[in-house]
Short mmCIF file of N, CA and C in Angstrom, two decimals:
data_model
loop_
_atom_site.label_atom_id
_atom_site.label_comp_id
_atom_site.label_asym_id
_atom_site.label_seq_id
_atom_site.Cartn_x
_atom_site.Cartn_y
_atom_site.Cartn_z
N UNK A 1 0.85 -1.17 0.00
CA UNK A 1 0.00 0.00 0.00
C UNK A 1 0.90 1.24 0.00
N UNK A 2 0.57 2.44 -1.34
CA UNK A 2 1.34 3.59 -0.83
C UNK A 2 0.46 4.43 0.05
N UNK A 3 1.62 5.19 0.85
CA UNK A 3 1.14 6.28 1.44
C UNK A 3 1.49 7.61 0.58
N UNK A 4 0.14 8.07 0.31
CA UNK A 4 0.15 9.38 -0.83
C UNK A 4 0.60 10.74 0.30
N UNK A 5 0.71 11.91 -0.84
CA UNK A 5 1.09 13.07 0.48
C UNK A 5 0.13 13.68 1.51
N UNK A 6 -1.07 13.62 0.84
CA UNK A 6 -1.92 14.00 1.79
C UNK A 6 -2.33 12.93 3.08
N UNK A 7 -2.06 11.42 2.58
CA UNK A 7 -1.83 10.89 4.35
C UNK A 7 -1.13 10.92 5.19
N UNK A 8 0.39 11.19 4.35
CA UNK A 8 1.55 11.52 5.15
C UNK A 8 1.67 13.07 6.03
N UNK A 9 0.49 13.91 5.31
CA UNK A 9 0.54 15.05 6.24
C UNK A 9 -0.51 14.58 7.30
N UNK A 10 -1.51 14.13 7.52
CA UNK A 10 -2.30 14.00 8.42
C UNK A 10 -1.59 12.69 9.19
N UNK A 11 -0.88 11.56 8.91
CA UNK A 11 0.24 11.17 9.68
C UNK A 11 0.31 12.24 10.57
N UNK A 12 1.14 13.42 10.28
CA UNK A 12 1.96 14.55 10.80
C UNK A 12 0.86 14.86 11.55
N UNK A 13 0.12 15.25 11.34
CA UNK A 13 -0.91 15.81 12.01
C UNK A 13 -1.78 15.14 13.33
N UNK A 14 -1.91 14.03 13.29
CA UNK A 14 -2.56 12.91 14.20
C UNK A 14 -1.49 12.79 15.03
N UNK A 15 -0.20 12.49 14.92
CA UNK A 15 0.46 11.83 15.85
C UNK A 15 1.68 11.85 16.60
N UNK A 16 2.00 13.76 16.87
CA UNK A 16 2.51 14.10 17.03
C UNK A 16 2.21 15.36 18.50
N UNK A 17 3.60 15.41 19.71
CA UNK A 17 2.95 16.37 20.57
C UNK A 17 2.73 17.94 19.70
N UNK A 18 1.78 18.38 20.13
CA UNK A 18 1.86 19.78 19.99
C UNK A 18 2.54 21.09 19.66
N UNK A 19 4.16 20.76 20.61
CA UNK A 19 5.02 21.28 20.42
C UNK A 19 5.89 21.02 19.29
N UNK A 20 5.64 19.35 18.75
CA UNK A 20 6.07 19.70 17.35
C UNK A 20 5.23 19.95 16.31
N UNK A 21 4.54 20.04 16.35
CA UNK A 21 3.49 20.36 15.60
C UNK A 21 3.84 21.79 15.06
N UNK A 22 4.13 22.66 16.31
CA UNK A 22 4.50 24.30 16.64
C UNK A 22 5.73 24.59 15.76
N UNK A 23 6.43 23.35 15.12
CA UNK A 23 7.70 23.56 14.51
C UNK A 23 6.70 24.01 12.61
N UNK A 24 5.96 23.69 12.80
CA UNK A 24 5.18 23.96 11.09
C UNK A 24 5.92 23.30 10.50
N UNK A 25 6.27 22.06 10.60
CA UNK A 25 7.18 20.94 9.56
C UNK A 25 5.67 20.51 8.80
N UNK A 26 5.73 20.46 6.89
CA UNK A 26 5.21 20.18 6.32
C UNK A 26 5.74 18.92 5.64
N UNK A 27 4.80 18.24 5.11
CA UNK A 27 5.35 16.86 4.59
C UNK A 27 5.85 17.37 2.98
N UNK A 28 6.80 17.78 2.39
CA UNK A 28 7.37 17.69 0.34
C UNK A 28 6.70 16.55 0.04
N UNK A 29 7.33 15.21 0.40
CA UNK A 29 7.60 13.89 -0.41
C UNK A 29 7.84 12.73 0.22
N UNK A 30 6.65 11.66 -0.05
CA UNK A 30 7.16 10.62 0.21
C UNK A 30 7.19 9.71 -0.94
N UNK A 31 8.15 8.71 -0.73
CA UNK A 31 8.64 7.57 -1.53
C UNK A 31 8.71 6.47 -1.44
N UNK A 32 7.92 5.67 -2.05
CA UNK A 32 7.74 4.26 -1.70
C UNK A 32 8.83 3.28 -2.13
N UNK A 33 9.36 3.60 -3.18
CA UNK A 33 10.32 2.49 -3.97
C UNK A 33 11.24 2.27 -3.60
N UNK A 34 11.88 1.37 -3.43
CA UNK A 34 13.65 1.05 -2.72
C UNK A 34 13.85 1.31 -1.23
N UNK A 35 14.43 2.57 -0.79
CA UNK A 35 14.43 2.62 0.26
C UNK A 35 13.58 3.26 1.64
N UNK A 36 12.50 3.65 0.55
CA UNK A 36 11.43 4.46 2.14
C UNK A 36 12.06 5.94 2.37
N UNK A 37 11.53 6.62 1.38
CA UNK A 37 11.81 7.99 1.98
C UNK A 37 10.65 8.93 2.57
N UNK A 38 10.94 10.00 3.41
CA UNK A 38 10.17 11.16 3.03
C UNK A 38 11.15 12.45 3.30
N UNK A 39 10.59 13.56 2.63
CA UNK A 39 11.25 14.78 2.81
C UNK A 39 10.14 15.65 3.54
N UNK A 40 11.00 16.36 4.46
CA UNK A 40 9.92 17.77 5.15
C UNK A 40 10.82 18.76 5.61
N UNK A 41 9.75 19.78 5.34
CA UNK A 41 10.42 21.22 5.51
C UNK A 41 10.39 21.37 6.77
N UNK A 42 11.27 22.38 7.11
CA UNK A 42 11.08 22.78 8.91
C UNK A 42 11.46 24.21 8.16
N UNK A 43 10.24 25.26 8.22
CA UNK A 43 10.36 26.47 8.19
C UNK A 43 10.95 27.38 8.71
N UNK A 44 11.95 28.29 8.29
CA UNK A 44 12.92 29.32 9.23
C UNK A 44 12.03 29.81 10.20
N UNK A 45 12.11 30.11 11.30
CA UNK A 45 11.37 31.02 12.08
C UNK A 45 12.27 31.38 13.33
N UNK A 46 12.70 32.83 13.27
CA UNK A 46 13.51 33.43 14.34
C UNK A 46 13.62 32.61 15.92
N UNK A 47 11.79 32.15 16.56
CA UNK A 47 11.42 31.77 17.51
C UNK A 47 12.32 30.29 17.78
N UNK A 48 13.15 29.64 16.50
CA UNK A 48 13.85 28.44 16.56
C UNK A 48 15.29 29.18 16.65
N UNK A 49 15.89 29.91 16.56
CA UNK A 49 17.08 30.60 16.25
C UNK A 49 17.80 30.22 17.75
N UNK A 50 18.75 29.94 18.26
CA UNK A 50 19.72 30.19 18.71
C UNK A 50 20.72 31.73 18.97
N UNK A 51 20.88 31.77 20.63
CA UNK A 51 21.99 32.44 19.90
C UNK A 51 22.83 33.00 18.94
N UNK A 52 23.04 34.23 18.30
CA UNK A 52 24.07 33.59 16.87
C UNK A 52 23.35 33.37 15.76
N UNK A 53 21.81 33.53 15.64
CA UNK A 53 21.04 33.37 14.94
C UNK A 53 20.77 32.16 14.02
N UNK A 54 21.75 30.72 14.19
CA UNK A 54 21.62 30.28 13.95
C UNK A 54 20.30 29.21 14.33
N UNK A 55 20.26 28.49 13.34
CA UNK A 55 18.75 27.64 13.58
C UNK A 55 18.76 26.38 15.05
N UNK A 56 18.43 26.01 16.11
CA UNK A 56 18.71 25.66 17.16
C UNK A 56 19.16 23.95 16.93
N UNK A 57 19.80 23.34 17.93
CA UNK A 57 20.21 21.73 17.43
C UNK A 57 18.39 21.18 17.96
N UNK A 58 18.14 21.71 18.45
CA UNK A 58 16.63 20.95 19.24
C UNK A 58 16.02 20.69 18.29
N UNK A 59 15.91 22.29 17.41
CA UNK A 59 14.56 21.97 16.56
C UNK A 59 15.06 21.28 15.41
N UNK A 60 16.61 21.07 14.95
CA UNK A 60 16.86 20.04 13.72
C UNK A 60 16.60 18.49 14.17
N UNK A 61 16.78 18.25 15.78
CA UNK A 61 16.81 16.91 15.98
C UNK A 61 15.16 16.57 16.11
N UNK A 62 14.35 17.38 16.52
CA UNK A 62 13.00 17.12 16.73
C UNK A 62 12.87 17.10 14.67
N UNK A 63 13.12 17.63 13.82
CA UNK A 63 12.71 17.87 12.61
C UNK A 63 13.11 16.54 11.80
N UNK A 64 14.36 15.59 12.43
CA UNK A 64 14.83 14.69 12.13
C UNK A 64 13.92 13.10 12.55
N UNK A 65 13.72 13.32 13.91
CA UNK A 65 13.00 12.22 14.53
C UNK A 65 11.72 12.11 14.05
N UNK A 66 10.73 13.26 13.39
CA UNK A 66 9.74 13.29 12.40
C UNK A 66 9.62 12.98 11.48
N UNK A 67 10.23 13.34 10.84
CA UNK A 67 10.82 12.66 9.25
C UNK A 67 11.26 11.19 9.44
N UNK A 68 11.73 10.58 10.07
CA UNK A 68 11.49 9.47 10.30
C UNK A 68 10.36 8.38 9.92
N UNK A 69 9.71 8.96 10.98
CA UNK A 69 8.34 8.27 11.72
C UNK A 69 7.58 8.14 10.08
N UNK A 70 7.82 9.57 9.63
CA UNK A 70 7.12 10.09 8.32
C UNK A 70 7.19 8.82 7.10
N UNK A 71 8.91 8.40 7.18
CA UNK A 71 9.56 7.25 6.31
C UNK A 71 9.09 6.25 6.91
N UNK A 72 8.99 6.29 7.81
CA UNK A 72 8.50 4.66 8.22
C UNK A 72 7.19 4.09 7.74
N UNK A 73 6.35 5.19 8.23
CA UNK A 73 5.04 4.94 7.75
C UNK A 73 4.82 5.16 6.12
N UNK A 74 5.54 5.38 5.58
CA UNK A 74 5.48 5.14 4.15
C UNK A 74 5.89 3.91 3.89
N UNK A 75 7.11 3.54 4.85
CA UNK A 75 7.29 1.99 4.12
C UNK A 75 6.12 1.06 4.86
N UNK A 76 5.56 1.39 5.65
CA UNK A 76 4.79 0.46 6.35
C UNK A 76 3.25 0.91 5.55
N UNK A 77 3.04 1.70 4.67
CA UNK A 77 1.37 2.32 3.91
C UNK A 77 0.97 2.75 4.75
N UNK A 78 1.16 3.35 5.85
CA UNK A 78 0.53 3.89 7.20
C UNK A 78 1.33 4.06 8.48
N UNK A 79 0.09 4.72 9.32
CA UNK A 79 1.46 5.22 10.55
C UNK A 79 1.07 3.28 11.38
N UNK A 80 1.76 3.26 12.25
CA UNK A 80 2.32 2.33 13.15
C UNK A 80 2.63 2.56 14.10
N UNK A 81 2.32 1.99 15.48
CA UNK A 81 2.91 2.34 16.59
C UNK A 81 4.38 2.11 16.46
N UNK A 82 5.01 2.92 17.03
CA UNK A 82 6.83 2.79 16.93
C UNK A 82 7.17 3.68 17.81
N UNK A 83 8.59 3.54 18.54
CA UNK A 83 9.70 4.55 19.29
C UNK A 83 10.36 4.44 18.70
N UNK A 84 11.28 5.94 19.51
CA UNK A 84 13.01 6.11 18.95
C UNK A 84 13.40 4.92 20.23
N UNK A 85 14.31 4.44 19.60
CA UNK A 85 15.08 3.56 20.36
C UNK A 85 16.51 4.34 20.26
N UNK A 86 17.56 5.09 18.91
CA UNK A 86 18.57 5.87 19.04
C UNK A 86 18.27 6.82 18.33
N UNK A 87 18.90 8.10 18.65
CA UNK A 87 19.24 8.69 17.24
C UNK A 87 20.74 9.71 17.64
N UNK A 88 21.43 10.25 16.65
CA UNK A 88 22.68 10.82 16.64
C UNK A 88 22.52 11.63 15.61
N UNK A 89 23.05 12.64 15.95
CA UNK A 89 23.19 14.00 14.89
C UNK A 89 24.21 14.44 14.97
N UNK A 90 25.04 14.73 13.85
CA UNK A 90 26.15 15.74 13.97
C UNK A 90 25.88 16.92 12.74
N UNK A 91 26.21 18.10 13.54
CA UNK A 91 25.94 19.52 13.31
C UNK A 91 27.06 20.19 12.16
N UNK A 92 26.91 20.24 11.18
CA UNK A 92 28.19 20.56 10.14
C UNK A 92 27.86 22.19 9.74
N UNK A 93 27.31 22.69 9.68
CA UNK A 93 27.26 23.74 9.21
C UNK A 93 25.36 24.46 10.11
N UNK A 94 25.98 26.06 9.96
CA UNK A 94 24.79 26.39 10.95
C UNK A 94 23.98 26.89 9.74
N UNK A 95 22.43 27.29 10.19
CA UNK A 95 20.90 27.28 9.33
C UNK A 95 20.88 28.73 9.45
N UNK A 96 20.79 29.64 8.88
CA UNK A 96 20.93 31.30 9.07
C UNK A 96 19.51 31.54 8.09
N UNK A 97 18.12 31.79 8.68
CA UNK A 97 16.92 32.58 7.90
C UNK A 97 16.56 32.07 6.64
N UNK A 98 17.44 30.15 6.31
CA UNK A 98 16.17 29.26 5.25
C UNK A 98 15.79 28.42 6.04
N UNK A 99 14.71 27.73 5.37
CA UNK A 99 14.12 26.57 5.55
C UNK A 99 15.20 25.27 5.38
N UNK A 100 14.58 24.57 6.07
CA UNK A 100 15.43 23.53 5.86
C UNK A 100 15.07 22.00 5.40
N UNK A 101 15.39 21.50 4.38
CA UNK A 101 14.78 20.38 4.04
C UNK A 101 15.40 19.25 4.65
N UNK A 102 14.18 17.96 5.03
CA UNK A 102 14.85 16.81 5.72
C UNK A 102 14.38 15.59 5.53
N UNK A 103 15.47 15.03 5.08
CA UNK A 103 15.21 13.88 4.00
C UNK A 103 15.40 12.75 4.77
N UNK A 104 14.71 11.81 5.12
CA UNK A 104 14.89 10.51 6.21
C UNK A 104 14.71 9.31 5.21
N UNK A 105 15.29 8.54 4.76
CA UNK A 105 15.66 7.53 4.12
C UNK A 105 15.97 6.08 4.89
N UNK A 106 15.18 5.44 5.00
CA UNK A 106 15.47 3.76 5.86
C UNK A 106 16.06 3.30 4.44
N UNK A 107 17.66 2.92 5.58
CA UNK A 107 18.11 1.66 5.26
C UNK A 107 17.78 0.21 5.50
N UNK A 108 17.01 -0.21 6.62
CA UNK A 108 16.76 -1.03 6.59
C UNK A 108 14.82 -0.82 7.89
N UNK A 109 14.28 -1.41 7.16
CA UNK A 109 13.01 -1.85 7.24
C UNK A 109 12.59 -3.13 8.01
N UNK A 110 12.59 -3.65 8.87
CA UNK A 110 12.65 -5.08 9.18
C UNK A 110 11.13 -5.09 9.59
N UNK A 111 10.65 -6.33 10.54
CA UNK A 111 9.44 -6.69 11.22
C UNK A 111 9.17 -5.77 12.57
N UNK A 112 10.43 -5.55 13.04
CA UNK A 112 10.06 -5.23 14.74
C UNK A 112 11.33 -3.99 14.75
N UNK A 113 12.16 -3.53 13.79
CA UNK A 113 13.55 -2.69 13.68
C UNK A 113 13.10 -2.09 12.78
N UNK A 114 13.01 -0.39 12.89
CA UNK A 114 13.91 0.13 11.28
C UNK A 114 15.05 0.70 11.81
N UNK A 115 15.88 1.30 10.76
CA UNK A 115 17.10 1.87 10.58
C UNK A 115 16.91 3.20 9.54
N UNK A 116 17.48 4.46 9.90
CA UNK A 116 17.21 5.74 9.03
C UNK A 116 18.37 6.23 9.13
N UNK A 117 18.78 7.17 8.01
CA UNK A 117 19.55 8.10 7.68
C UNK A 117 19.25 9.36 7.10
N UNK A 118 19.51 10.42 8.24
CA UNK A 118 18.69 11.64 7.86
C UNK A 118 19.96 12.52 7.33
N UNK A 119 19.39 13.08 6.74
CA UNK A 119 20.18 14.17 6.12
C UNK A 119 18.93 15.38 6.10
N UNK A 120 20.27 16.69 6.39
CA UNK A 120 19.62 18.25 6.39
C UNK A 120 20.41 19.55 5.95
N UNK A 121 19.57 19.84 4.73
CA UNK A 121 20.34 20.95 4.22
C UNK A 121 19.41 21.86 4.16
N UNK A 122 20.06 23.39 4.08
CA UNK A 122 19.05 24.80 4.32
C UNK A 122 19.00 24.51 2.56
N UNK A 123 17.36 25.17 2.30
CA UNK A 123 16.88 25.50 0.93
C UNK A 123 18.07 26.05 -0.02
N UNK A 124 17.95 25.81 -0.79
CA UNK A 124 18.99 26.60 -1.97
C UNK A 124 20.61 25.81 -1.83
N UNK A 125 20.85 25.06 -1.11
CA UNK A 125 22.31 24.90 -0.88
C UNK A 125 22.14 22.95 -0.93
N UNK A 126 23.25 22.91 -1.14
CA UNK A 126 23.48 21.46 -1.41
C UNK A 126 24.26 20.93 -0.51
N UNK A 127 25.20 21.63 0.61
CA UNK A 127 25.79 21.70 1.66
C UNK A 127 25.01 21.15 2.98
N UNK A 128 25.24 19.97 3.46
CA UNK A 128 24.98 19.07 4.68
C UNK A 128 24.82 20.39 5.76
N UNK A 129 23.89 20.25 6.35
CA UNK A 129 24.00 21.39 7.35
C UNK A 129 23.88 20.22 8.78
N UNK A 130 23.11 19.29 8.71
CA UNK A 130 23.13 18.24 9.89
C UNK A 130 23.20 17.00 9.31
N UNK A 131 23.67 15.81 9.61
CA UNK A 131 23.02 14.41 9.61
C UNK A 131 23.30 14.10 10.37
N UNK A 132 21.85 12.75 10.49
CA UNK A 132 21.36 11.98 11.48
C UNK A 132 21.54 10.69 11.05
N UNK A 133 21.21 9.53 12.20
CA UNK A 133 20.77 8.64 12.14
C UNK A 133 20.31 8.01 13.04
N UNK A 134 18.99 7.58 12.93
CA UNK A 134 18.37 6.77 13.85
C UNK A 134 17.45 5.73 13.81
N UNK A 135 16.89 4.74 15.19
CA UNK A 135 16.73 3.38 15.19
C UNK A 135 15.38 3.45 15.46
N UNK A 136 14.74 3.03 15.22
CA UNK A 136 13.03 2.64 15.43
C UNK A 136 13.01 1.21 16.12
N UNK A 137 12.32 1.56 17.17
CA UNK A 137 11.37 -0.48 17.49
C UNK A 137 9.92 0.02 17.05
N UNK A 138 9.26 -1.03 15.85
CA UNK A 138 8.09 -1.00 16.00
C UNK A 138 6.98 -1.76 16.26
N UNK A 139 6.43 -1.13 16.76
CA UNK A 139 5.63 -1.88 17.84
C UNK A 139 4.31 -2.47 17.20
N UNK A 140 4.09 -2.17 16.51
CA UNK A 140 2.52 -2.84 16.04
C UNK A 140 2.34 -3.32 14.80
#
């Protein structure tokens, strides 16, 4: 079963706290073929800024652990109960007033495990600004 974009936004929408919700991450793209993707924006907004004006590590790792969930339930045609079991980010370059796109890609898909690799770059640039990776147990 695919998951089209408009389930993958109400995914977003159903099953998430509040506070991320507050991040206005929209669903781009999901992808069913090969490896399970989806892409989502996390919109610039000063209120995420850091110090330094850069974009905060909170709101890339909360923007990461979404996008996830987002991929998962594409490879699964729907959402699924699931946790983070890990995730790791390293910070390469800082987010200065774009959006930022975030692309979560499972490597591996299993019965009761996934596995993701996020990647995050600000709009317009092709330059890694974060990657991630993290572990799913799913539960249902």
């Amino acid at each position: 079963m695919t998951l089209t974009l408009t389930a993958a936004e109400q995914v977003l929408a159903d099953n998430f706290a509040p506070w991320v919700l507050d991040l206005g991450l929209t669903v781009e793209s999901v992808d069913t073929a090969d490896g399970h993707e989806a892409v989502l924006r996390l919109p610039w907004s000063d209120r995420l800024a850091r110090e330094g004006g850069g974009l905060s590590g909170q709101a890339l790792m909360a923007a990461a652990d979404t996008a996830t969930v987002i991929a998962v339930a594409a490879a699964r045609g729907g959402f699924v109960p699931m946790t983070t079991v890990q995730q790791s980010i390293s910070f390469q370059r800082a987010v200065i007033g774009a959006d930022v796109l975030v692309r979560a890609r499972l490597t591996k898909a299993g019965k009761r495990m996934a596995f993701a690799d996020i990647t995050m770059t600000a709009e317009g640039s092709e330059e890694t600004a974060a990657h991630a990776t993290a572990v799913y147990a799913l539960l249902g």
